[in-house]
Amino acid sequence: MGASTSQGYEIARKSREIVRELIGNDIAGLGEEEAAIVERIVHSTADPEYARITRFSSDFVQAALGSLRESGSILTDIEMVRAGITGDRAVSFIRRPEVAEIAAGREITRAAAAVEYAAEKGFRGLIVIGNAPTALMKVIELVEDGSLDADAVIGVPVGFVGAAESKEALRRTELPHMITEGPKGGTPVAVAAANALIALSEGRKV
Amino acid sequence: MGASTSQGYEIARKSREIVRELIGNDIAGLGEEEAAIVERIVHSTADPEYARITRFSSDFVQAALGSLRESGSILTDIEMVRAGITGDRAVSFIRRPEVAEIAAGREITRAAAAVEYAAEKGFRGLIVIGNAPTALMKVIELVEDGSLDADAVIGVPVGFVGAAESKEALRRTELPHMITEGPKGGTPVAVAAANALIALSEGRKV
């Protein structure tokens, strides 16, 4: 859980006990890896509602773990998500000058333009969208037209405008995915899910 | 609200309308700047509960704005919070090798050790603790013994172990502060509050 000192480990252990108490019933039907991901999300947000609104496609865990073990590349929508992901394998293009130009020229958000830029650069791997519904819609559009290669998508944009709709759109695709239903989601949810998967892919405790 | 394209502005505008509808009653008693901060937190988290659990000391807004206008320095507990703050004025020391040494040697968390390191380096400014209760407790300890100079503190650690207690401890101090009651809080809350204050300090719309 990111802890690297004995005090940190003790806090993580106690928290995990409390989380299991709070959400044990909600996650009883999930697979072991899915349950571990949800536990880490609730640990990170202190919000048990995530145990009721997090949804996985049945092929998500296997596809995401396979992607991490093979390519190891992770694309995030914004810098804040990138900064939270363990190690240095995650990339975000949102601050590149070329992305600002794409966004301004086509009147799309920088987050959506950054996904176009990643597709142009031939990105392939796990995609983690923690904030921008426009970025998630762009991922779906580019995967469907064959110009972006996503092994699996963590799609948890947050907000009252477009977030829920973008996640429902992802749910209707064939892409291996994890979403949170409704307006809630965001950076800590995206980061918790990605870091849980990284730990699982390396055979570490989540 | 971080938007920099016409599509982004339109999403932010609609979201702000929805947020005002949802939390208008809860924030009716707040000052104008406090209300703007809470609106941005709810916009960022899509969680209206923050309008009921966010608390300000009466001197917080003035102290935080004065700090930003004078020194401009911002200390964050972790990299993820730093990455979300507008511009490049925020610093985080948690990944420094010296901090790992302090943490290992004294058996404290790296987040707490990073606060000690900042105090040693003579940091002065606004302190933004979005995740680690141990970092917030360390801020309180070092301010009270006179070795750390905090103009104001955003104290919103998240989690089931120690977070609520650390925020109650901050509330009992004389420090100008903003907290969220209970276990909830985290990176998006800390970042939203800091960025709202930066916008206010520069006379921009929050």
CSV table of C-alpha atoms in Angstrom, one decimal:
chain,number,residue,atom,x,y,z
A,1,MET,CA,0.0,0.0,0.0
A,2,GLY,CA,3.0,2.3,-0.6
A,3,ALA,CA,4.2,2.0,3.0
A,4,SER,CA,8.0,1.7,3.4
A,5,THR,CA,8.6,2.1,7.1
A,6,SER,CA,7.4,0.0,10.1
A,7,GLN,CA,5.0,2.8,11.2
A,8,GLY,CA,3.7,3.0,7.6
A,9,TYR,CA,3.1,-0.8,7.4
A,10,GLU,CA,1.3,-0.8,10.8
A,11,ILE,CA,-1.1,2.0,9.6
A,12,ALA,CA,-1.7,0.1,6.3
A,13,ARG,CA,-2.4,-3.2,8.2
A,14,LYS,CA,-5.0,-1.6,10.5
A,15,SER,CA,-6.6,0.2,7.7
A,16,ARG,CA,-6.9,-3.0,5.7
A,17,GLU,CA,-8.7,-4.6,8.6
A,18,ILE,CA,-11.2,-1.7,8.9
A,19,VAL,CA,-11.8,-1.8,5.1
A,20,ARG,CA,-12.5,-5.5,5.1
A,21,GLU,CA,-15.0,-5.0,7.9
A,22,LEU,CA,-16.7,-2.2,6.0
A,23,ILE,CA,-17.0,-3.7,2.6
A,24,GLY,CA,-16.7,-7.4,3.0
A,25,ASN,CA,-20.2,-8.1,2.0
A,26,ASP,CA,-20.1,-5.8,-1.0
A,27,ILE,CA,-17.1,-7.6,-2.5
A,28,ALA,CA,-18.0,-11.2,-1.7
A,29,GLY,CA,-18.9,-11.9,-5.3
A,30,LEU,CA,-15.6,-10.6,-6.8
A,31,GLY,CA,-12.5,-12.5,-7.8
A,32,GLU,CA,-9.5,-12.4,-5.5
A,33,GLU,CA,-7.6,-9.8,-7.6
A,34,GLU,CA,-10.8,-7.7,-8.2
A,35,ALA,CA,-11.4,-7.7,-4.4
A,36,ALA,CA,-7.8,-6.6,-3.8
A,37,ILE,CA,-8.2,-3.7,-6.2
A,38,VAL,CA,-11.5,-2.5,-4.6
A,39,GLU,CA,-10.0,-2.8,-1.1
A,40,ARG,CA,-7.1,-0.6,-2.1
A,41,ILE,CA,-9.5,2.0,-3.6
A,42,VAL,CA,-11.5,2.1,-0.4
A,43,HIS,CA,-8.3,2.3,1.6
A,44,SER,CA,-7.1,5.3,-0.5
A,45,THR,CA,-10.4,7.2,-0.5
A,46,ALA,CA,-11.8,6.3,2.9
A,47,ASP,CA,-15.1,6.0,0.9
A,48,PRO,CA,-16.8,2.6,1.2
A,49,GLU,CA,-19.2,3.6,-1.6
A,50,TYR,CA,-16.6,2.6,-4.1
A,51,ALA,CA,-17.2,-1.0,-3.2
A,52,ARG,CA,-20.7,-0.6,-4.6
A,53,ILE,CA,-19.9,1.4,-7.7
A,54,THR,CA,-16.7,-0.2,-9.0
A,55,ARG,CA,-17.4,-2.5,-12.0
A,56,PHE,CA,-15.1,-4.8,-13.9
A,57,SER,CA,-15.5,-6.5,-17.3
A,58,SER,CA,-14.9,-10.2,-16.8
A,59,ASP,CA,-11.6,-10.0,-18.8
A,60,PHE,CA,-10.2,-6.9,-17.2
A,61,VAL,CA,-7.8,-8.3,-14.6
A,62,GLN,CA,-6.2,-10.8,-16.9
A,63,ALA,CA,-5.9,-8.3,-19.7
A,64,ALA,CA,-4.4,-5.6,-17.5
A,65,LEU,CA,-2.0,-8.0,-15.8
A,66,GLY,CA,-0.9,-9.4,-19.1
A,67,SER,CA,-0.3,-5.9,-20.4
A,68,LEU,CA,1.8,-4.9,-17.4
A,69,ARG,CA,3.9,-8.1,-17.7
A,70,GLU,CA,4.4,-7.7,-21.4
A,71,SER,CA,4.8,-4.0,-22.3
A,72,GLY,CA,4.6,-2.4,-18.9
A,73,SER,CA,3.5,0.9,-20.5
A,74,ILE,CA,0.8,3.0,-18.8
A,75,LEU,CA,-0.8,6.1,-20.3
A,76,THR,CA,-2.5,8.5,-17.9
A,77,ASP,CA,-4.8,11.4,-18.7
A,78,ILE,CA,-3.1,14.0,-16.3
A,79,GLU,CA,0.1,14.6,-14.5
A,80,MET,CA,-1.4,14.1,-11.1
A,81,VAL,CA,-2.4,10.5,-11.9
A,82,ARG,CA,1.0,9.8,-13.4
A,83,ALA,CA,2.8,11.1,-10.3
A,84,GLY,CA,0.8,8.7,-8.1
A,85,ILE,CA,1.7,5.5,-10.0
A,86,THR,CA,4.5,3.3,-8.5
A,87,GLY,CA,7.8,3.5,-10.4
A,88,ASP,CA,8.4,5.5,-13.5
A,89,ARG,CA,6.5,3.4,-16.2
A,90,ALA,CA,3.6,5.8,-16.5
A,91,VAL,CA,3.5,8.6,-19.0
A,92,SER,CA,1.3,11.6,-19.5
A,93,PHE,CA,1.5,13.9,-22.5
A,94,ILE,CA,-0.9,16.7,-21.4
A,95,ARG,CA,1.8,19.2,-20.7
A,96,ARG,CA,3.6,18.8,-24.1
A,97,PRO,CA,3.5,21.9,-26.3
A,98,GLU,CA,2.4,19.8,-29.3
A,99,VAL,CA,-0.7,18.7,-27.3
A,100,ALA,CA,-1.6,22.3,-26.5
A,101,GLU,CA,-1.4,23.0,-30.2
A,102,ILE,CA,-3.7,20.1,-31.1
A,103,ALA,CA,-6.2,21.2,-28.5
A,104,ALA,CA,-6.3,24.8,-29.5
A,105,GLY,CA,-6.4,24.0,-33.3
A,106,ARG,CA,-9.3,21.6,-33.0
A,107,GLU,CA,-11.1,23.1,-30.0
A,108,ILE,CA,-10.9,19.9,-27.9
A,109,THR,CA,-9.6,19.6,-24.4
A,110,ARG,CA,-5.9,19.1,-23.7
A,111,ALA,CA,-6.7,15.8,-22.1
A,112,ALA,CA,-8.4,14.5,-25.3
A,113,ALA,CA,-5.6,16.0,-27.4
A,114,ALA,CA,-3.0,14.1,-25.3
A,115,VAL,CA,-4.8,10.8,-26.2
A,116,GLU,CA,-4.6,11.7,-29.9
A,117,TYR,CA,-0.9,12.4,-29.4
A,118,ALA,CA,-0.3,9.1,-27.7
A,119,ALA,CA,-2.0,7.3,-30.5
A,120,GLU,CA,0.1,9.1,-33.1
A,121,LYS,CA,3.2,8.0,-31.1
A,122,GLY,CA,2.1,4.4,-31.3
A,123,PHE,CA,1.4,3.9,-27.6
A,124,ARG,CA,0.3,0.4,-26.5
A,125,GLY,CA,-0.5,-0.7,-23.0
A,126,LEU,CA,-2.8,0.0,-20.1
A,127,ILE,CA,-4.7,3.3,-20.2
A,128,VAL,CA,-5.6,5.0,-17.0
A,129,ILE,CA,-8.1,7.9,-17.2
A,130,GLY,CA,-8.7,9.3,-13.8
A,131,ASN,CA,-10.2,12.7,-14.5
A,132,ALA,CA,-11.3,13.8,-18.0
A,133,PRO,CA,-14.4,12.4,-19.6
A,134,THR,CA,-13.2,13.9,-22.9
A,135,ALA,CA,-10.0,11.8,-22.7
A,136,LEU,CA,-12.0,8.6,-22.1
A,137,MET,CA,-14.4,9.4,-25.0
A,138,LYS,CA,-11.3,10.0,-27.2
A,139,VAL,CA,-9.8,6.6,-26.1
A,140,ILE,CA,-13.0,4.8,-27.1
A,141,GLU,CA,-13.2,6.7,-30.4
A,142,LEU,CA,-9.6,5.9,-31.4
A,143,VAL,CA,-9.7,2.3,-30.3
A,144,GLU,CA,-12.9,1.8,-32.3
A,145,ASP,CA,-11.4,3.3,-35.4
A,146,GLY,CA,-8.3,1.2,-35.0
A,147,SER,CA,-5.8,4.0,-34.3
A,148,LEU,CA,-5.1,3.3,-30.6
A,149,ASP,CA,-4.0,0.0,-29.1
A,150,ALA,CA,-5.4,-0.3,-25.6
A,151,ASP,CA,-4.8,-3.6,-23.8
A,152,ALA,CA,-7.2,-2.6,-21.0
A,153,VAL,CA,-8.7,0.7,-19.6
A,154,ILE,CA,-9.2,2.0,-16.1
A,155,GLY,CA,-11.9,4.5,-16.8
A,156,VAL,CA,-12.8,6.5,-13.7
A,157,PRO,CA,-13.3,10.1,-14.7
A,158,VAL,CA,-14.9,12.3,-12.0
A,159,GLY,CA,-17.4,15.1,-12.3
A,160,PHE,CA,-21.0,16.1,-12.9
A,161,VAL,CA,-20.7,16.8,-16.6
A,162,GLY,CA,-20.0,13.9,-18.9
A,163,ALA,CA,-18.2,11.6,-16.5
A,164,ALA,CA,-21.0,9.1,-15.9
A,165,GLU,CA,-21.8,9.0,-19.6
A,166,SER,CA,-18.2,8.4,-20.6
A,167,LYS,CA,-18.0,5.5,-18.3
A,168,GLU,CA,-21.2,4.0,-19.6
A,169,ALA,CA,-19.8,4.4,-23.1
A,170,LEU,CA,-16.7,2.4,-22.0
A,171,ARG,CA,-18.9,-0.2,-20.5
A,172,ARG,CA,-20.6,-0.8,-23.8
A,173,THR,CA,-17.4,-1.5,-25.7
A,174,GLU,CA,-15.5,-4.8,-26.0
A,175,LEU,CA,-12.5,-3.3,-24.2
A,176,PRO,CA,-11.4,-4.9,-21.0
A,177,HIS,CA,-12.3,-2.2,-18.5
A,178,MET,CA,-12.8,-1.1,-14.9
A,179,ILE,CA,-15.2,1.8,-14.2
A,180,THR,CA,-17.0,3.5,-11.3
A,181,GLU,CA,-20.6,4.1,-11.9
A,182,GLY,CA,-22.0,7.7,-11.6
A,183,PRO,CA,-20.1,11.0,-11.2
A,184,LYS,CA,-17.6,9.8,-8.6
A,185,GLY,CA,-14.1,8.6,-9.4
A,186,GLY,CA,-10.9,10.6,-9.8
A,187,THR,CA,-7.1,10.5,-9.2
A,188,PRO,CA,-6.9,8.4,-6.0
A,189,VAL,CA,-9.3,5.8,-7.5
A,190,ALA,CA,-7.3,5.6,-10.7
A,191,VAL,CA,-3.9,5.5,-8.9
A,192,ALA,CA,-5.1,2.9,-6.3
A,193,ALA,CA,-6.3,0.6,-9.1
A,194,ALA,CA,-3.2,1.0,-11.2
A,195,ASN,CA,-0.9,0.4,-8.2
A,196,ALA,CA,-2.9,-2.6,-7.1
A,197,LEU,CA,-2.4,-4.1,-10.5
A,198,ILE,CA,1.3,-3.3,-10.6
A,199,ALA,CA,1.7,-5.1,-7.2
A,200,LEU,CA,-0.3,-8.1,-8.5
A,201,SER,CA,1.7,-8.2,-11.7
A,202,GLU,CA,4.9,-8.4,-9.7
A,203,GLY,CA,3.6,-11.0,-7.2
A,204,ARG,CA,3.7,-8.5,-4.3
A,205,LYS,CA,1.0,-8.0,-1.7
A,206,VAL,CA,-1.5,-5.3,-2.8
B,1,MET,CA,-10.9,25.3,-12.8
B,2,GLY,CA,-7.9,24.3,-14.8
B,3,ALA,CA,-9.7,24.5,-18.2
B,4,SER,CA,-7.8,26.0,-21.0
B,5,THR,CA,-9.9,25.3,-24.1
B,6,SER,CA,-13.5,26.3,-25.0
B,7,GLN,CA,-14.7,22.8,-24.5
B,8,GLY,CA,-13.0,22.7,-21.1
B,9,TYR,CA,-14.5,26.0,-20.1
B,10,GLU,CA,-18.0,24.9,-21.1
B,11,ILE,CA,-17.7,21.7,-19.0
B,12,ALA,CA,-16.4,23.7,-16.0
B,13,ARG,CA,-19.3,26.2,-16.3
B,14,LYS,CA,-22.0,23.5,-16.4
B,15,SER,CA,-20.4,21.7,-13.5
B,16,ARG,CA,-20.3,24.9,-11.4
B,17,GLU,CA,-24.0,25.3,-12.0
B,18,ILE,CA,-24.7,21.8,-10.8
B,19,VAL,CA,-22.5,22.2,-7.8
B,20,ARG,CA,-24.2,25.4,-6.7
B,21,GLU,CA,-27.6,23.6,-7.0
B,22,LEU,CA,-26.4,20.7,-4.9
B,23,ILE,CA,-24.6,22.5,-2.1
B,24,GLY,CA,-26.0,26.0,-2.1
B,25,ASN,CA,-27.7,25.6,1.2
B,26,ASP,CA,-24.7,24.0,2.9
B,27,ILE,CA,-22.4,26.9,2.1
B,28,ALA,CA,-24.8,29.7,2.6
B,29,GLY,CA,-23.1,30.7,5.9
B,30,LEU,CA,-19.5,30.8,4.5
B,31,GLY,CA,-17.6,33.8,3.3
B,32,GLU,CA,-17.2,34.4,-0.5
B,33,GLU,CA,-13.7,32.9,-0.7
B,34,GLU,CA,-14.5,30.0,1.6
B,35,ALA,CA,-17.6,29.2,-0.6
B,36,ALA,CA,-15.5,29.3,-3.7
B,37,ILE,CA,-13.0,26.9,-2.2
B,38,VAL,CA,-15.7,24.4,-1.2
B,39,GLU,CA,-17.4,24.7,-4.6
B,40,ARG,CA,-14.1,23.8,-6.3
B,41,ILE,CA,-13.6,20.8,-3.9
B,42,VAL,CA,-17.1,19.5,-4.8
B,43,HIS,CA,-16.5,20.1,-8.5
B,44,SER,CA,-13.2,18.1,-8.3
B,45,THR,CA,-14.5,15.2,-6.3
B,46,ALA,CA,-18.2,15.0,-7.5
B,47,ASP,CA,-18.9,14.4,-3.8
B,48,PRO,CA,-21.3,16.9,-2.2
B,49,GLU,CA,-20.5,15.6,1.3
B,50,TYR,CA,-17.5,17.9,1.3
B,51,ALA,CA,-19.8,20.9,1.6
B,52,ARG,CA,-20.8,19.5,5.0
B,53,ILE,CA,-17.4,18.3,6.3
B,54,THR,CA,-15.1,21.1,5.2
B,55,ARG,CA,-14.2,23.5,8.1
B,56,PHE,CA,-12.2,26.7,8.1
B,57,SER,CA,-10.6,28.6,11.0
B,58,SER,CA,-11.9,32.2,10.8
B,59,ASP,CA,-8.4,33.4,9.9
B,60,PHE,CA,-7.6,30.8,7.3
B,61,VAL,CA,-8.4,32.6,4.0
B,62,GLN,CA,-6.6,35.8,4.9
B,63,ALA,CA,-3.6,33.9,6.2
B,64,ALA,CA,-3.3,31.6,3.2
B,65,LEU,CA,-3.8,34.4,0.7
B,66,GLY,CA,-1.3,36.6,2.5
B,67,SER,CA,1.2,33.7,2.4
B,68,LEU,CA,0.7,33.1,-1.3
B,69,ARG,CA,1.1,36.8,-2.1
B,70,GLU,CA,4.2,37.2,0.0
B,71,SER,CA,6.3,34.1,-0.2
B,72,GLY,CA,4.4,32.0,-2.6
B,73,SER,CA,6.0,28.8,-1.2
B,74,ILE,CA,3.8,25.7,-0.8
B,75,LEU,CA,4.9,22.5,0.9
B,76,THR,CA,3.0,19.3,0.1
B,77,ASP,CA,3.2,15.9,1.8
B,78,ILE,CA,3.4,13.8,-1.4
B,79,GLU,CA,4.3,14.1,-5.1
B,80,MET,CA,0.8,13.5,-6.3
B,81,VAL,CA,-0.4,16.6,-4.5
B,82,ARG,CA,2.5,18.6,-5.8
B,83,ALA,CA,1.8,17.5,-9.3
B,84,GLY,CA,-1.8,18.8,-9.1
B,85,ILE,CA,-1.0,22.3,-7.9
B,86,THR,CA,-1.1,25.1,-10.6
B,87,GLY,CA,2.4,26.3,-11.7
B,88,ASP,CA,5.7,25.2,-10.2
B,89,ARG,CA,5.6,26.8,-6.7
B,90,ALA,CA,4.8,23.7,-4.8
B,91,VAL,CA,7.6,21.4,-3.4
B,92,SER,CA,7.6,17.9,-2.0
B,93,PHE,CA,10.6,16.3,-0.4
B,94,ILE,CA,9.3,12.8,0.1
B,95,ARG,CA,11.4,11.2,-2.6
B,96,ARG,CA,14.7,12.7,-1.4
B,97,PRO,CA,17.3,10.1,-0.3
B,98,GLU,CA,18.0,12.2,2.9
B,99,VAL,CA,14.3,11.8,3.8
B,100,ALA,CA,14.4,8.1,3.3
B,101,GLU,CA,17.4,8.0,5.7
B,102,ILE,CA,15.6,10.1,8.3
B,103,ALA,CA,12.5,7.8,8.1
B,104,ALA,CA,14.5,4.6,8.3
B,105,GLY,CA,16.7,5.8,11.1
B,106,ARG,CA,13.9,7.1,13.4
B,107,GLU,CA,11.2,4.7,12.4
B,108,ILE,CA,8.8,7.4,11.2
B,109,THR,CA,7.0,7.6,7.9
B,110,ARG,CA,8.7,9.1,4.9
B,111,ALA,CA,5.9,11.7,4.8
B,112,ALA,CA,6.7,12.8,8.4
B,113,ALA,CA,10.4,12.7,7.7
B,114,ALA,CA,9.8,15.0,4.7
B,115,VAL,CA,8.2,17.6,7.0
B,116,GLU,CA,11.3,17.4,9.3
B,117,TYR,CA,13.5,17.9,6.3
B,118,ALA,CA,11.5,21.0,5.2
B,119,ALA,CA,11.8,22.5,8.7
B,120,GLU,CA,15.6,21.9,8.7
B,121,LYS,CA,15.7,23.7,5.3
B,122,GLY,CA,13.9,26.7,6.7
B,123,PHE,CA,10.7,26.3,4.7
B,124,ARG,CA,8.1,29.0,5.3
B,125,GLY,CA,4.7,29.3,3.6
B,126,LEU,CA,1.5,27.4,3.0
B,127,ILE,CA,1.5,23.7,4.0
B,128,VAL,CA,-0.8,21.3,2.1
B,129,ILE,CA,-1.2,17.8,3.6
B,130,GLY,CA,-3.5,15.7,1.5
B,131,ASN,CA,-2.7,12.2,2.5
B,132,ALA,CA,-0.6,11.4,5.5
B,133,PRO,CA,-1.9,11.8,9.0
B,134,THR,CA,1.7,11.3,10.3
B,135,ALA,CA,2.8,14.3,8.2
B,136,LEU,CA,0.1,16.5,9.6
B,137,MET,CA,0.9,15.5,13.2
B,138,LYS,CA,4.6,16.3,12.5
B,139,VAL,CA,3.6,19.8,11.2
B,140,ILE,CA,1.7,20.4,14.4
B,141,GLU,CA,4.6,19.2,16.6
B,142,LEU,CA,7.2,21.3,14.8
B,143,VAL,CA,5.1,24.4,14.7
B,144,GLU,CA,4.4,24.1,18.4
B,145,ASP,CA,8.1,23.7,19.3
B,146,GLY,CA,9.0,26.6,17.1
B,147,SER,CA,11.0,24.8,14.4
B,148,LEU,CA,8.6,25.1,11.5
B,149,ASP,CA,7.0,28.3,10.1
B,150,ALA,CA,3.6,27.6,8.7
B,151,ASP,CA,1.6,30.6,7.6
B,152,ALA,CA,-1.5,28.4,7.1
B,153,VAL,CA,-2.3,24.7,6.8
B,154,ILE,CA,-4.6,22.8,4.5
B,155,GLY,CA,-5.0,19.6,6.5
B,156,VAL,CA,-7.1,17.0,4.7
B,157,PRO,CA,-5.4,13.6,5.2
B,158,VAL,CA,-7.5,10.6,4.2
B,159,GLY,CA,-7.9,7.2,5.7
B,160,PHE,CA,-9.4,5.1,8.5
B,161,VAL,CA,-6.3,5.1,10.7
B,162,GLY,CA,-5.3,8.4,12.3
B,163,ALA,CA,-6.7,10.8,9.6
B,164,ALA,CA,-9.7,12.1,11.6
B,165,GLU,CA,-7.6,12.4,14.8
B,166,SER,CA,-4.8,14.4,13.0
B,167,LYS,CA,-7.4,16.8,11.7
B,168,GLU,CA,-9.0,17.3,15.1
B,169,ALA,CA,-5.5,17.9,16.5
B,170,LEU,CA,-5.0,20.6,13.8
B,171,ARG,CA,-8.4,22.2,14.7
B,172,ARG,CA,-7.3,22.5,18.3
B,173,THR,CA,-4.2,24.6,17.4
B,174,GLU,CA,-3.9,28.3,16.8
B,175,LEU,CA,-2.8,27.7,13.3
B,176,PRO,CA,-4.9,29.1,10.5
B,177,HIS,CA,-6.3,26.0,8.9
B,178,MET,CA,-8.8,24.2,6.7
B,179,ILE,CA,-9.8,20.6,7.4
B,180,THR,CA,-12.3,17.9,6.4
B,181,GLU,CA,-14.0,16.2,9.3
B,182,GLY,CA,-13.8,12.4,9.6
B,183,PRO,CA,-11.8,9.9,7.5
B,184,LYS,CA,-12.5,11.5,4.1
B,185,GLY,CA,-10.1,13.9,2.3
B,186,GLY,CA,-7.2,13.3,0.0
B,187,THR,CA,-5.3,14.5,-3.0
B,188,PRO,CA,-8.1,16.0,-5.1
B,189,VAL,CA,-9.5,17.9,-2.0
B,190,ALA,CA,-6.0,19.3,-1.1
B,191,VAL,CA,-5.3,20.3,-4.7
B,192,ALA,CA,-8.7,21.9,-5.3
B,193,ALA,CA,-8.3,24.0,-2.1
B,194,ALA,CA,-4.7,25.0,-3.0
B,195,ASN,CA,-5.6,25.9,-6.6
B,196,ALA,CA,-8.7,27.9,-5.5
B,197,LEU,CA,-6.5,29.9,-3.2
B,198,ILE,CA,-3.9,30.5,-5.9
B,199,ALA,CA,-6.6,31.7,-8.3
B,200,LEU,CA,-8.0,34.0,-5.6
B,201,SER,CA,-4.5,35.3,-4.7
B,202,GLU,CA,-4.0,36.3,-8.4
B,203,GLY,CA,-7.5,37.8,-8.7
B,204,ARG,CA,-8.6,35.1,-11.1
B,205,LYS,CA,-12.0,33.4,-11.1
B,206,VAL,CA,-11.8,30.2,-9.0
